[in-house]
Amino acid sequence: MRIALALLLFISLPLQAEEIRLSDDLQVYPLTEHTWVHRSWEVIQGHRYPSNGLIIIEDDTLTLIDTAWGDTSTALLLDWMEQRFGKAPDLAILTHSHDDRMGGARTLAERGIPAWAHPATLTIARNDPDTFYDPDIPLPQTIEAFTEQSRIKFANLELYYPGPAHSPDNIIVWYGRDEVLIGGCAVKGGSATAIGYVEGSDANHWPVAMENVLTHYSEASIVVPGHGDIGDASLLTHTRDLARKGLATQ
């Protein structure tokens, strides 16, 4: 009876992550043995929206996936990383051109942290007047080999381009050691009820892109969407279904 009661109490207790609030707009918490989530907020049209990125600690390599949302939060995040891990990131991967992914690019450049992205990310950042792009900001270096369904080994990661979805340049990052897939904004959170097209989204190809991702990463244990709660591979089918629904109602 005592064992059963103890088990019931254990099951009923939520798992508490070590959430660290660095500011009102930035928090970090551990996800797996080798990864931390960084979550930052921005106010858009009067509403606060959170954005997810990842920190990966692999042996001697410290990798940042996407900046925080803006230079202020990115600077605070980098300061914390140096205090926590004893070094700045060795590199950053930026999963597409919007400012919730690379809005801290100026800070990366000022601190000499090399950043890498799909070649189309630079083209969009340079040419789209609706992006945050400032010509005084050194842009990331490009990974030139991307074509649709390219799977590229880069540092301790696999980068995958499923084709256009949320944006023409969205890439997916796979960290196989902990079976973590970073979907960026191409993948929706579980609470999303609509695909949420924005400028640059590809309604026709988004369902195809998700099928492409499912072909390679359907066994992911953890999937990190660009926004919303972290889940498992069911987020990929959820996003595909939302994309199909959105296409059908156009």
Coordinates of N, CA and C in Angstrom, one line a residue:
M1 N 0.8 -1.2 0.0 CA 0.0 0.0 0.0 C 0.9 1.3 0.0
R2 N 1.9 1.2 0.9 CA 2.8 2.4 0.9 C 3.6 2.6 -0.4
I3 N 4.0 1.5 -1.0 CA 4.6 1.6 -2.3 C 3.7 2.2 -3.4
A4 N 2.5 1.7 -3.4 CA 1.5 2.2 -4.3 C 1.2 3.7 -4.1
L5 N 1.1 4.1 -2.8 CA 0.8 5.5 -2.5 C 2.0 6.4 -3.0
A6 N 3.2 5.9 -2.7 CA 4.4 6.6 -3.1 C 4.5 6.8 -4.6
L7 N 4.2 5.7 -5.3 CA 4.2 5.7 -6.7 C 3.2 6.7 -7.3
L8 N 2.0 6.7 -6.7 CA 1.0 7.6 -7.1 C 1.4 9.1 -6.9
L9 N 2.0 9.4 -5.7 CA 2.5 10.7 -5.5 C 3.6 11.1 -6.5
F10 N 4.5 10.2 -6.8 CA 5.6 10.4 -7.7 C 5.0 10.8 -9.1
I11 N 4.0 10.0 -9.5 CA 3.4 10.2 -10.9 C 2.7 11.5 -10.9
S12 N 2.1 12.0 -9.8 CA 1.4 13.2 -9.8 C 2.2 14.4 -9.8
L13 N 3.5 14.3 -9.4 CA 4.4 15.4 -9.3 C 4.9 15.8 -10.7
P14 N 4.9 17.1 -11.0 CA 5.5 17.5 -12.3 C 7.0 17.4 -12.2
L15 N 7.6 17.2 -13.3 CA 9.1 17.2 -13.4 C 9.5 18.7 -13.5
Q16 N 10.4 19.1 -12.6 CA 10.8 20.5 -12.5 C 12.2 20.7 -13.2
A17 N 12.2 21.4 -14.3 CA 13.5 21.7 -14.9 C 14.1 22.9 -14.1
E18 N 15.4 23.0 -14.3 CA 16.2 24.0 -13.6 C 16.0 25.3 -14.5
E19 N 14.9 26.0 -14.4 CA 14.7 27.2 -15.2 C 15.4 28.3 -14.6
I20 N 16.2 29.0 -15.4 CA 16.9 30.2 -15.0 C 16.4 31.4 -15.8
R21 N 15.9 32.3 -15.0 CA 15.4 33.5 -15.7 C 16.5 34.6 -15.7
L22 N 16.9 34.9 -16.9 CA 18.0 35.9 -17.1 C 17.5 37.3 -17.2
S23 N 16.2 37.4 -17.6 CA 15.5 38.7 -17.6 C 14.1 38.4 -17.8
D24 N 13.2 39.4 -17.9 CA 11.8 39.2 -18.1 C 11.6 38.6 -19.5
D25 N 12.6 38.8 -20.4 CA 12.4 38.4 -21.8 C 13.3 37.2 -22.2
L26 N 13.9 36.6 -21.2 CA 14.9 35.5 -21.6 C 15.0 34.5 -20.4
Q27 N 14.9 33.2 -20.7 CA 15.1 32.2 -19.8 C 15.9 31.0 -20.4
V28 N 16.5 30.2 -19.6 CA 17.2 29.0 -20.1 C 16.9 27.9 -19.2
Y29 N 16.9 26.7 -19.7 CA 16.7 25.5 -18.9 C 17.2 24.3 -19.6
P30 N 17.7 23.3 -18.8 CA 18.2 22.1 -19.4 C 17.1 21.2 -20.0
L31 N 17.5 20.6 -21.2 CA 16.5 19.8 -21.9 C 17.0 18.3 -21.8
T32 N 18.3 18.1 -22.1 CA 18.8 16.7 -22.0 C 20.2 16.8 -21.4
E33 N 20.9 15.8 -21.4 CA 22.3 15.8 -20.8 C 23.2 16.8 -21.5
H34 N 23.0 17.0 -22.8 CA 23.9 17.8 -23.6 C 23.3 19.1 -24.1
T35 N 22.0 19.3 -23.8 CA 21.3 20.5 -24.4 C 20.6 21.3 -23.4
W36 N 20.5 22.6 -23.7 CA 19.7 23.6 -23.0 C 18.8 24.3 -24.0
V37 N 17.6 24.6 -23.5 CA 16.7 25.5 -24.3 C 17.0 26.9 -23.9
H38 N 17.0 27.8 -24.9 CA 16.9 29.3 -24.6 C 15.6 29.8 -25.2
R39 N 14.9 30.5 -24.4 CA 13.5 31.0 -24.8 C 13.5 32.5 -24.5
S40 N 13.2 33.2 -25.6 CA 13.1 34.7 -25.5 C 11.8 35.1 -26.0
W41 N 11.4 36.3 -25.6 CA 10.1 36.9 -25.9 C 10.3 38.2 -26.6
E42 N 9.3 38.5 -27.5 CA 9.2 39.8 -28.1 C 7.7 40.2 -28.2
V43 N 7.4 41.5 -28.1 CA 6.1 42.0 -28.2 C 5.8 42.3 -29.7
I44 N 4.7 41.7 -30.3 CA 4.3 42.0 -31.6 C 2.8 42.3 -31.6
Q45 N 2.5 43.5 -32.1 CA 1.2 44.0 -32.1 C 0.5 43.9 -30.8
G46 N 1.2 44.2 -29.7 CA 0.6 44.2 -28.4 C 0.6 42.9 -27.7
H47 N 1.1 41.8 -28.3 CA 1.1 40.5 -27.7 C 2.6 40.0 -27.5
R48 N 2.8 39.4 -26.4 CA 4.2 38.8 -26.1 C 4.2 37.4 -26.7
Y49 N 5.3 37.1 -27.5 CA 5.4 35.8 -28.1 C 6.8 35.2 -27.7
P50 N 6.8 33.9 -27.3 CA 8.1 33.3 -27.0 C 8.7 32.6 -28.2
S51 N 10.0 32.5 -28.2 CA 10.7 31.8 -29.3 C 11.8 30.9 -28.7
N52 N 11.9 29.7 -29.3 CA 12.8 28.7 -28.8 C 14.1 28.6 -29.6
G53 N 15.2 28.5 -28.9 CA 16.4 28.1 -29.5 C 17.1 27.0 -28.7
L54 N 18.3 26.6 -29.0 CA 19.0 25.5 -28.3 C 20.5 25.8 -28.2
I55 N 21.0 25.3 -27.1 CA 22.4 25.3 -26.8 C 22.9 23.8 -26.7
I56 N 23.9 23.5 -27.4 CA 24.4 22.1 -27.4 C 25.8 22.0 -26.9
I57 N 26.1 21.2 -25.9 CA 27.4 21.1 -25.3 C 27.9 19.7 -25.7
E58 N 28.8 19.6 -26.6 CA 29.3 18.3 -27.2 C 30.8 18.3 -27.0
D59 N 31.3 17.5 -26.0 CA 32.7 17.5 -25.8 C 33.3 18.9 -25.6
D60 N 34.2 19.3 -26.6 CA 34.8 20.6 -26.5 C 34.1 21.6 -27.3
T61 N 33.0 21.3 -28.0 CA 32.3 22.2 -28.9 C 31.0 22.7 -28.3
L62 N 30.8 24.0 -28.2 CA 29.6 24.7 -27.7 C 29.0 25.3 -28.9
T63 N 27.7 24.9 -29.2 CA 27.0 25.4 -30.3 C 25.7 26.1 -29.9
L64 N 25.5 27.2 -30.6 CA 24.2 27.9 -30.4 C 23.3 27.8 -31.6
I65 N 22.1 27.3 -31.4 CA 21.2 27.2 -32.5 C 20.2 28.3 -32.4
D66 N 20.3 29.3 -33.3 CA 19.5 30.5 -33.4 C 19.9 31.4 -32.2
T67 N 19.9 32.7 -32.5 CA 20.1 33.7 -31.5 C 18.8 33.9 -30.7
A68 N 18.9 34.6 -29.6 CA 17.7 35.1 -28.9 C 17.1 36.1 -29.7
W69 N 15.9 36.6 -29.3 CA 15.1 37.5 -30.1 C 15.6 38.9 -29.9
G70 N 16.6 39.3 -30.6 CA 17.1 40.7 -30.5 C 18.5 40.7 -29.9
D71 N 19.2 41.8 -30.1 CA 20.6 41.9 -29.6 C 20.7 42.0 -28.1
T72 N 19.8 42.6 -27.4 CA 19.9 42.7 -26.0 C 19.8 41.4 -25.3
S73 N 18.8 40.6 -25.7 CA 18.7 39.2 -25.1 C 19.8 38.3 -25.6
T74 N 20.3 38.5 -26.8 CA 21.4 37.7 -27.3 C 22.7 38.0 -26.5
A75 N 22.9 39.2 -26.2 CA 24.1 39.6 -25.4 C 24.0 39.0 -24.0
L76 N 22.8 39.0 -23.4 CA 22.6 38.5 -22.1 C 22.8 37.0 -22.1
L77 N 22.3 36.3 -23.2 CA 22.5 34.9 -23.3 C 23.9 34.5 -23.5
L78 N 24.7 35.2 -24.3 CA 26.1 34.9 -24.5 C 26.9 35.1 -23.2
D79 N 26.6 36.2 -22.4 CA 27.2 36.4 -21.2 C 27.0 35.2 -20.2
W80 N 25.7 34.7 -20.2 CA 25.4 33.6 -19.3 C 26.2 32.3 -19.8
M81 N 26.2 32.1 -21.1 CA 26.9 30.9 -21.6 C 28.4 30.9 -21.2
E82 N 29.0 32.1 -21.3 CA 30.4 32.1 -20.9 C 30.6 31.8 -19.4
Q83 N 29.7 32.3 -18.6 CA 29.7 32.1 -17.1 C 29.5 30.6 -16.8
R84 N 28.5 30.0 -17.5 CA 28.1 28.6 -17.2 C 29.1 27.6 -17.8
F85 N 29.5 27.8 -19.0 CA 30.3 26.8 -19.7 C 31.8 27.2 -19.8
G86 N 32.1 28.4 -19.4 CA 33.5 28.8 -19.4 C 34.1 29.3 -20.7
K87 N 33.2 29.5 -21.7 CA 33.6 29.9 -23.0 C 32.4 30.4 -23.8
A88 N 32.7 31.2 -24.8 CA 31.7 31.6 -25.8 C 31.4 30.5 -26.7
P89 N 30.2 30.5 -27.4 CA 29.9 29.5 -28.4 C 31.1 29.4 -29.5
D90 N 31.4 28.2 -29.9 CA 32.3 28.0 -31.0 C 31.7 28.4 -32.3
L91 N 30.4 28.2 -32.4 CA 29.7 28.6 -33.6 C 28.2 28.7 -33.4
A92 N 27.5 29.3 -34.3 CA 26.1 29.5 -34.2 C 25.5 29.0 -35.6
I93 N 24.4 28.3 -35.5 CA 23.6 27.9 -36.7 C 22.3 28.7 -36.7
L94 N 22.0 29.4 -37.7 CA 20.8 30.2 -37.8 C 19.8 29.5 -38.8
T95 N 18.7 29.1 -38.3 CA 17.8 28.2 -39.1 C 16.9 28.9 -40.1
H96 N 16.8 30.2 -40.1 CA 16.3 31.0 -41.3 C 16.4 32.5 -41.0
S97 N 15.9 33.3 -41.9 CA 16.3 34.7 -42.0 C 15.5 35.6 -41.1
H98 N 14.4 35.2 -40.4 CA 13.6 36.1 -39.6 C 14.3 36.5 -38.3
D99 N 13.9 37.6 -37.7 CA 14.6 38.1 -36.6 C 14.4 37.3 -35.3
D100 N 13.4 36.4 -35.2 CA 13.4 35.5 -34.1 C 14.4 34.4 -34.2
R101 N 15.1 34.3 -35.3 CA 16.2 33.3 -35.5 C 17.6 33.9 -35.5
M102 N 17.6 35.1 -36.1 CA 19.0 35.8 -36.3 C 18.9 37.2 -35.9
G103 N 18.0 37.6 -35.1 CA 17.9 39.0 -34.7 C 19.1 39.5 -33.8
G104 N 19.9 38.6 -33.3 CA 21.1 38.9 -32.6 C 22.4 38.8 -33.4
A105 N 22.2 38.8 -34.7 CA 23.4 38.6 -35.6 C 24.5 39.6 -35.3
R106 N 24.1 40.9 -35.1 CA 25.1 41.9 -34.8 C 25.9 41.6 -33.6
T107 N 25.3 41.1 -32.5 CA 26.0 40.7 -31.3 C 27.0 39.5 -31.6
L108 N 26.6 38.5 -32.3 CA 27.5 37.5 -32.7 C 28.7 38.0 -33.4
A109 N 28.5 38.9 -34.4 CA 29.6 39.5 -35.2 C 30.5 40.3 -34.3
E110 N 29.9 41.1 -33.4 CA 30.8 41.9 -32.5 C 31.7 41.1 -31.6
R111 N 31.2 39.9 -31.3 CA 32.0 39.0 -30.3 C 32.8 38.0 -31.1
G112 N 32.8 38.1 -32.4 CA 33.6 37.2 -33.2 C 33.2 35.7 -33.2
I113 N 31.9 35.5 -33.0 CA 31.3 34.1 -33.0 C 30.9 33.8 -34.5
P114 N 31.5 32.8 -35.1 CA 31.1 32.5 -36.5 C 29.7 31.9 -36.5
A115 N 28.9 32.4 -37.5 CA 27.5 32.0 -37.7 C 27.4 31.4 -39.1
W116 N 26.6 30.4 -39.2 CA 26.4 29.7 -40.5 C 24.9 29.6 -40.8
A117 N 24.6 29.6 -42.1 CA 23.2 29.6 -42.5 C 23.1 29.1 -43.9
H118 N 21.9 28.7 -44.3 CA 21.6 28.4 -45.7 C 21.9 29.6 -46.6
P119 N 22.4 29.5 -47.8 CA 22.7 30.6 -48.7 C 21.5 31.5 -48.9
A120 N 20.3 30.9 -49.0 CA 19.2 31.8 -49.2 C 18.9 32.7 -48.0
T121 N 19.3 32.3 -46.9 CA 19.1 33.2 -45.7 C 19.8 34.5 -45.9
L122 N 21.0 34.5 -46.5 CA 21.7 35.8 -46.7 C 21.0 36.6 -47.8
T123 N 20.5 35.9 -48.9 CA 19.8 36.6 -50.0 C 18.6 37.3 -49.5
I124 N 17.8 36.6 -48.6 CA 16.6 37.2 -48.1 C 16.9 38.3 -47.2
A125 N 17.9 38.1 -46.3 CA 18.2 39.2 -45.4 C 18.7 40.5 -46.1
R126 N 19.4 40.3 -47.2 CA 19.9 41.4 -47.9 C 18.8 42.2 -48.7
N127 N 17.9 41.4 -49.3 CA 17.0 41.9 -50.3 C 15.5 42.2 -49.8
D128 N 15.1 41.6 -48.7 CA 13.8 41.8 -48.2 C 13.7 43.0 -47.3
P129 N 13.0 44.0 -47.6 CA 12.9 45.2 -46.8 C 12.2 45.0 -45.5
D130 N 11.4 43.9 -45.4 CA 10.7 43.6 -44.2 C 11.5 42.9 -43.1
T131 N 12.7 42.5 -43.4 CA 13.6 41.8 -42.4 C 14.2 42.9 -41.6
F132 N 14.9 42.5 -40.5 CA 15.6 43.4 -39.6 C 16.9 43.9 -40.3
Y133 N 17.3 43.4 -41.4 CA 18.7 43.5 -41.9 C 19.2 44.9 -41.9
D134 N 20.4 45.1 -41.4 CA 21.1 46.3 -41.4 C 22.4 46.1 -42.2
P135 N 22.7 46.9 -43.2 CA 23.9 46.6 -44.1 C 25.2 46.7 -43.3
D136 N 25.1 47.3 -42.1 CA 26.3 47.4 -41.3 C 26.6 46.1 -40.5
I137 N 25.7 45.1 -40.5 CA 25.8 43.9 -39.8 C 26.5 42.9 -40.7
P138 N 27.7 42.4 -40.3 CA 28.3 41.3 -41.0 C 27.4 40.1 -41.0
L139 N 27.0 39.6 -42.2 CA 26.1 38.4 -42.3 C 26.8 37.1 -42.1
P140 N 26.0 36.1 -41.7 CA 26.6 34.8 -41.5 C 27.3 34.2 -42.7
Q141 N 28.2 33.2 -42.5 CA 28.8 32.5 -43.6 C 27.8 31.4 -44.1
T142 N 27.9 31.1 -45.3 CA 27.0 30.2 -45.9 C 27.5 28.7 -46.0
I143 N 26.5 27.8 -45.9 CA 26.8 26.4 -46.2 C 26.3 26.1 -47.5
E144 N 27.2 26.0 -48.5 CA 26.8 26.1 -49.9 C 26.1 24.8 -50.5
A145 N 26.2 23.7 -49.8 CA 25.8 22.5 -50.5 C 24.3 22.2 -50.4
F146 N 23.5 23.1 -49.9 CA 22.0 22.8 -49.7 C 21.3 22.8 -51.0
T147 N 20.6 21.6 -51.3 CA 19.5 21.6 -52.2 C 18.4 20.9 -51.4
E148 N 17.2 20.8 -52.0 CA 16.1 20.2 -51.3 C 16.5 18.7 -50.9
Q149 N 16.2 18.4 -49.6 CA 16.5 17.1 -49.0 C 18.0 16.8 -48.8
S150 N 18.8 17.9 -48.8 CA 20.2 17.8 -48.5 C 20.3 17.5 -47.0
R151 N 21.2 16.5 -46.6 CA 21.5 16.2 -45.2 C 23.0 16.4 -45.1
I152 N 23.4 17.4 -44.4 CA 24.8 17.8 -44.3 C 25.4 17.7 -42.9
K153 N 26.5 17.0 -42.8 CA 27.2 16.9 -41.5 C 27.9 18.2 -41.3
F154 N 27.7 18.8 -40.2 CA 28.3 20.1 -39.9 C 28.7 20.1 -38.4
A155 N 29.9 20.2 -38.1 CA 30.4 20.1 -36.7 C 29.8 18.8 -36.1
N156 N 29.1 19.0 -35.0 CA 28.6 17.8 -34.3 C 27.1 17.5 -34.7
L157 N 26.7 18.1 -35.7 CA 25.2 18.1 -36.1 C 25.0 17.6 -37.5
E158 N 23.7 17.3 -37.8 CA 23.3 17.1 -39.1 C 22.3 18.2 -39.5
L159 N 22.5 18.9 -40.6 CA 21.6 20.0 -41.0 C 20.8 19.4 -42.2
Y160 N 19.6 19.7 -42.2 CA 18.7 19.2 -43.2 C 17.8 20.3 -43.8
Y161 N 17.8 20.4 -45.1 CA 16.9 21.3 -45.8 C 15.7 20.6 -46.5
P162 N 14.5 20.7 -45.9 CA 13.4 19.9 -46.4 C 12.7 20.6 -47.6
G163 N 13.2 21.8 -48.0 CA 12.5 22.6 -49.0 C 11.7 23.7 -48.3
P164 N 11.2 24.6 -49.0 CA 10.5 25.8 -48.4 C 9.2 25.3 -47.6
A165 N 9.0 26.0 -46.5 CA 7.8 25.7 -45.7 C 7.4 27.1 -45.0
H166 N 7.8 27.3 -43.8 CA 7.6 28.6 -43.1 C 8.3 29.7 -43.9
S167 N 9.5 29.4 -44.4 CA 10.2 30.3 -45.2 C 11.0 29.6 -46.3
P168 N 11.5 30.3 -47.3 CA 12.2 29.6 -48.3 C 13.5 28.9 -47.9
D169 N 14.1 29.4 -46.8 CA 15.4 29.0 -46.4 C 15.4 28.2 -45.1
N170 N 14.3 27.7 -44.6 CA 14.2 27.1 -43.3 C 15.0 25.7 -43.3
I171 N 15.9 25.6 -42.3 CA 16.6 24.3 -42.2 C 16.3 23.7 -40.8
I172 N 16.5 22.4 -40.8 CA 16.2 21.6 -39.6 C 17.6 21.1 -39.0
V173 N 17.7 21.0 -37.7 CA 19.0 20.6 -37.1 C 18.7 19.3 -36.3
W174 N 19.5 18.3 -36.5 CA 19.4 17.0 -35.8 C 20.7 16.8 -35.0
Y175 N 20.4 16.6 -33.7 CA 21.5 16.3 -32.8 C 21.2 14.8 -32.3
G176 N 21.9 13.9 -33.0 CA 21.7 12.5 -32.9 C 22.0 11.9 -31.5
R177 N 23.0 12.5 -30.9 CA 23.5 11.9 -29.6 C 22.3 11.8 -28.6
D178 N 21.5 12.9 -28.6 CA 20.3 12.9 -27.6 C 19.0 12.8 -28.4
E179 N 19.0 12.5 -29.7 CA 17.8 12.3 -30.5 C 16.9 13.5 -30.4
V180 N 17.5 14.7 -30.5 CA 16.8 16.0 -30.5 C 16.8 16.6 -31.9
L181 N 15.6 16.9 -32.3 CA 15.4 17.6 -33.6 C 15.0 19.0 -33.4
I182 N 15.7 20.0 -33.9 CA 15.4 21.4 -33.8 C 14.7 21.8 -35.1
G183 N 13.4 22.0 -35.0 CA 12.6 22.2 -36.2 C 12.5 23.7 -36.6
G184 N 12.9 24.6 -35.8 CA 12.8 26.0 -36.1 C 11.3 26.3 -36.4
C185 N 11.0 27.4 -37.1 CA 9.6 27.8 -37.3 C 9.0 26.9 -38.4
A186 N 9.7 26.0 -39.0 CA 9.0 25.1 -39.9 C 8.1 24.1 -39.2
V187 N 8.4 23.9 -37.9 CA 7.6 23.0 -37.1 C 6.8 23.8 -36.1
K188 N 5.5 23.5 -36.0 CA 4.6 24.1 -35.0 C 4.5 23.4 -33.7
G189 N 4.2 24.2 -32.7 CA 4.0 23.6 -31.3 C 2.7 22.9 -31.3
G190 N 2.5 22.0 -30.3 CA 1.4 21.2 -30.2 C 0.1 21.9 -30.0
S191 N 0.1 23.1 -29.4 CA -1.1 23.9 -29.2 C -1.5 24.7 -30.4
A192 N -0.7 24.7 -31.4 CA -1.1 25.5 -32.6 C -2.3 24.9 -33.3
T193 N -3.2 25.7 -33.7 CA -4.5 25.3 -34.3 C -4.5 25.7 -35.8
A194 N -3.5 26.4 -36.2 CA -3.5 26.9 -37.6 C -2.0 27.0 -38.0
I195 N -1.7 26.8 -39.3 CA -0.4 26.8 -39.8 C 0.3 28.2 -39.7
G196 N -0.5 29.2 -39.8 CA 0.0 30.6 -39.5 C 1.0 31.1 -40.6
Y197 N 0.5 31.1 -41.8 CA 1.3 31.6 -42.9 C 1.8 33.0 -42.6
V198 N 3.1 33.3 -43.0 CA 3.6 34.7 -42.9 C 4.2 34.9 -44.3
E199 N 4.6 36.1 -44.5 CA 5.3 36.5 -45.8 C 6.5 35.6 -46.0
G200 N 6.5 34.9 -47.2 CA 7.5 34.0 -47.5 C 7.2 32.6 -47.3
S201 N 6.1 32.3 -46.6 CA 5.7 30.9 -46.4 C 5.3 30.3 -47.8
D202 N 5.5 29.0 -47.9 CA 5.1 28.3 -49.1 C 4.0 27.3 -48.8
A203 N 2.7 27.7 -49.1 CA 1.6 26.9 -48.7 C 1.6 25.5 -49.5
N204 N 2.0 25.5 -50.7 CA 2.0 24.3 -51.5 C 3.1 23.3 -51.0
H205 N 4.2 23.8 -50.6 CA 5.3 22.9 -50.3 C 5.5 22.6 -48.8
W206 N 4.8 23.3 -47.9 CA 5.0 23.1 -46.5 C 4.6 21.6 -46.2
P207 N 3.4 21.1 -46.6 CA 3.1 19.7 -46.3 C 4.2 18.7 -46.9
V208 N 4.7 19.0 -48.1 CA 5.8 18.2 -48.6 C 7.0 18.2 -47.8
A209 N 7.4 19.4 -47.3 CA 8.6 19.6 -46.5 C 8.4 18.8 -45.2
M210 N 7.2 18.7 -44.6 CA 7.0 18.0 -43.4 C 7.1 16.5 -43.7
E211 N 6.6 16.0 -44.8 CA 6.8 14.6 -45.2 C 8.3 14.3 -45.4
N212 N 9.0 15.2 -46.0 CA 10.4 15.0 -46.1 C 11.1 14.8 -44.7
V213 N 10.7 15.7 -43.8 CA 11.3 15.6 -42.4 C 10.9 14.3 -41.8
L214 N 9.7 13.9 -41.9 CA 9.2 12.6 -41.3 C 9.9 11.4 -41.9
T215 N 10.3 11.5 -43.2 CA 11.0 10.4 -43.8 C 12.3 10.1 -43.1
H216 N 13.0 11.1 -42.6 CA 14.3 11.0 -42.0 C 14.3 11.0 -40.4
Y217 N 13.3 11.7 -39.8 CA 13.4 11.9 -38.4 C 12.2 11.6 -37.6
S218 N 11.4 10.7 -38.1 CA 10.1 10.3 -37.4 C 10.4 9.6 -36.1
E219 N 11.6 9.2 -35.8 CA 11.9 8.5 -34.5 C 12.6 9.5 -33.5
A220 N 12.5 10.8 -33.8 CA 13.1 11.8 -32.9 C 12.4 11.6 -31.5
S221 N 13.2 11.6 -30.5 CA 12.6 11.5 -29.1 C 12.1 12.9 -28.7
I222 N 12.8 14.0 -29.1 CA 12.4 15.3 -28.7 C 12.4 16.2 -29.9
V223 N 11.4 17.0 -30.1 CA 11.3 17.9 -31.2 C 11.1 19.3 -30.6
V224 N 11.9 20.3 -31.0 CA 11.9 21.6 -30.5 C 11.3 22.5 -31.6
P225 N 10.1 23.0 -31.5 CA 9.5 23.9 -32.5 C 10.0 25.3 -32.3
G226 N 9.9 26.1 -33.3 CA 10.3 27.5 -33.2 C 9.6 28.3 -32.1
H227 N 8.3 27.9 -31.9 CA 7.5 28.6 -30.9 C 6.6 27.5 -30.2
G228 N 6.3 27.7 -29.0 CA 5.4 26.8 -28.3 C 6.1 25.7 -27.6
D229 N 5.4 24.8 -27.0 CA 5.9 23.8 -26.1 C 6.7 22.7 -26.9
I230 N 7.8 22.2 -26.3 CA 8.6 21.2 -26.9 C 7.8 19.8 -26.8
G231 N 7.9 19.0 -27.8 CA 7.2 17.7 -27.8 C 8.1 16.6 -28.4
D232 N 7.4 15.7 -29.0 CA 8.1 14.6 -29.7 C 7.8 14.6 -31.2
A233 N 8.0 13.5 -31.9 CA 7.9 13.5 -33.3 C 6.4 13.7 -33.8
S234 N 5.5 13.6 -32.9 CA 4.1 13.9 -33.2 C 3.9 15.3 -33.7
L235 N 4.8 16.2 -33.3 CA 4.8 17.6 -33.8 C 5.0 17.7 -35.3
L236 N 5.7 16.7 -35.8 CA 5.9 16.8 -37.3 C 4.6 16.4 -38.0
T237 N 3.9 15.4 -37.6 CA 2.7 15.0 -38.2 C 1.6 16.1 -37.9
H238 N 1.7 16.7 -36.7 CA 0.7 17.8 -36.4 C 0.9 19.0 -37.4
T239 N 2.2 19.3 -37.6 CA 2.5 20.4 -38.5 C 2.1 20.1 -39.9
R240 N 2.4 18.9 -40.4 CA 2.0 18.4 -41.7 C 0.5 18.6 -41.9
D241 N -0.3 18.1 -40.9 CA -1.7 18.1 -41.0 C -2.3 19.6 -41.0
L242 N -1.7 20.5 -40.2 CA -2.1 21.9 -40.2 C -1.7 22.5 -41.6
A243 N -0.6 22.1 -42.2 CA -0.2 22.7 -43.5 C -1.2 22.2 -44.6
R244 N -1.6 20.9 -44.5 CA -2.6 20.4 -45.5 C -3.9 21.1 -45.3
K245 N -4.3 21.3 -44.1 CA -5.6 22.0 -43.8 C -5.5 23.4 -44.3
G246 N -4.4 24.1 -44.1 CA -4.3 25.5 -44.5 C -4.3 25.6 -46.0
L247 N -3.7 24.6 -46.7 CA -3.7 24.6 -48.2 C -5.1 24.3 -48.7
A248 N -5.8 23.4 -48.1 CA -7.2 23.1 -48.5 C -8.1 24.3 -48.4
T249 N -7.9 25.2 -47.4 CA -8.8 26.3 -47.2 C -8.4 27.5 -48.0
Q250 N -7.4 27.5 -48.7 CA -7.0 28.6 -49.5 C -7.9 28.9 -50.7

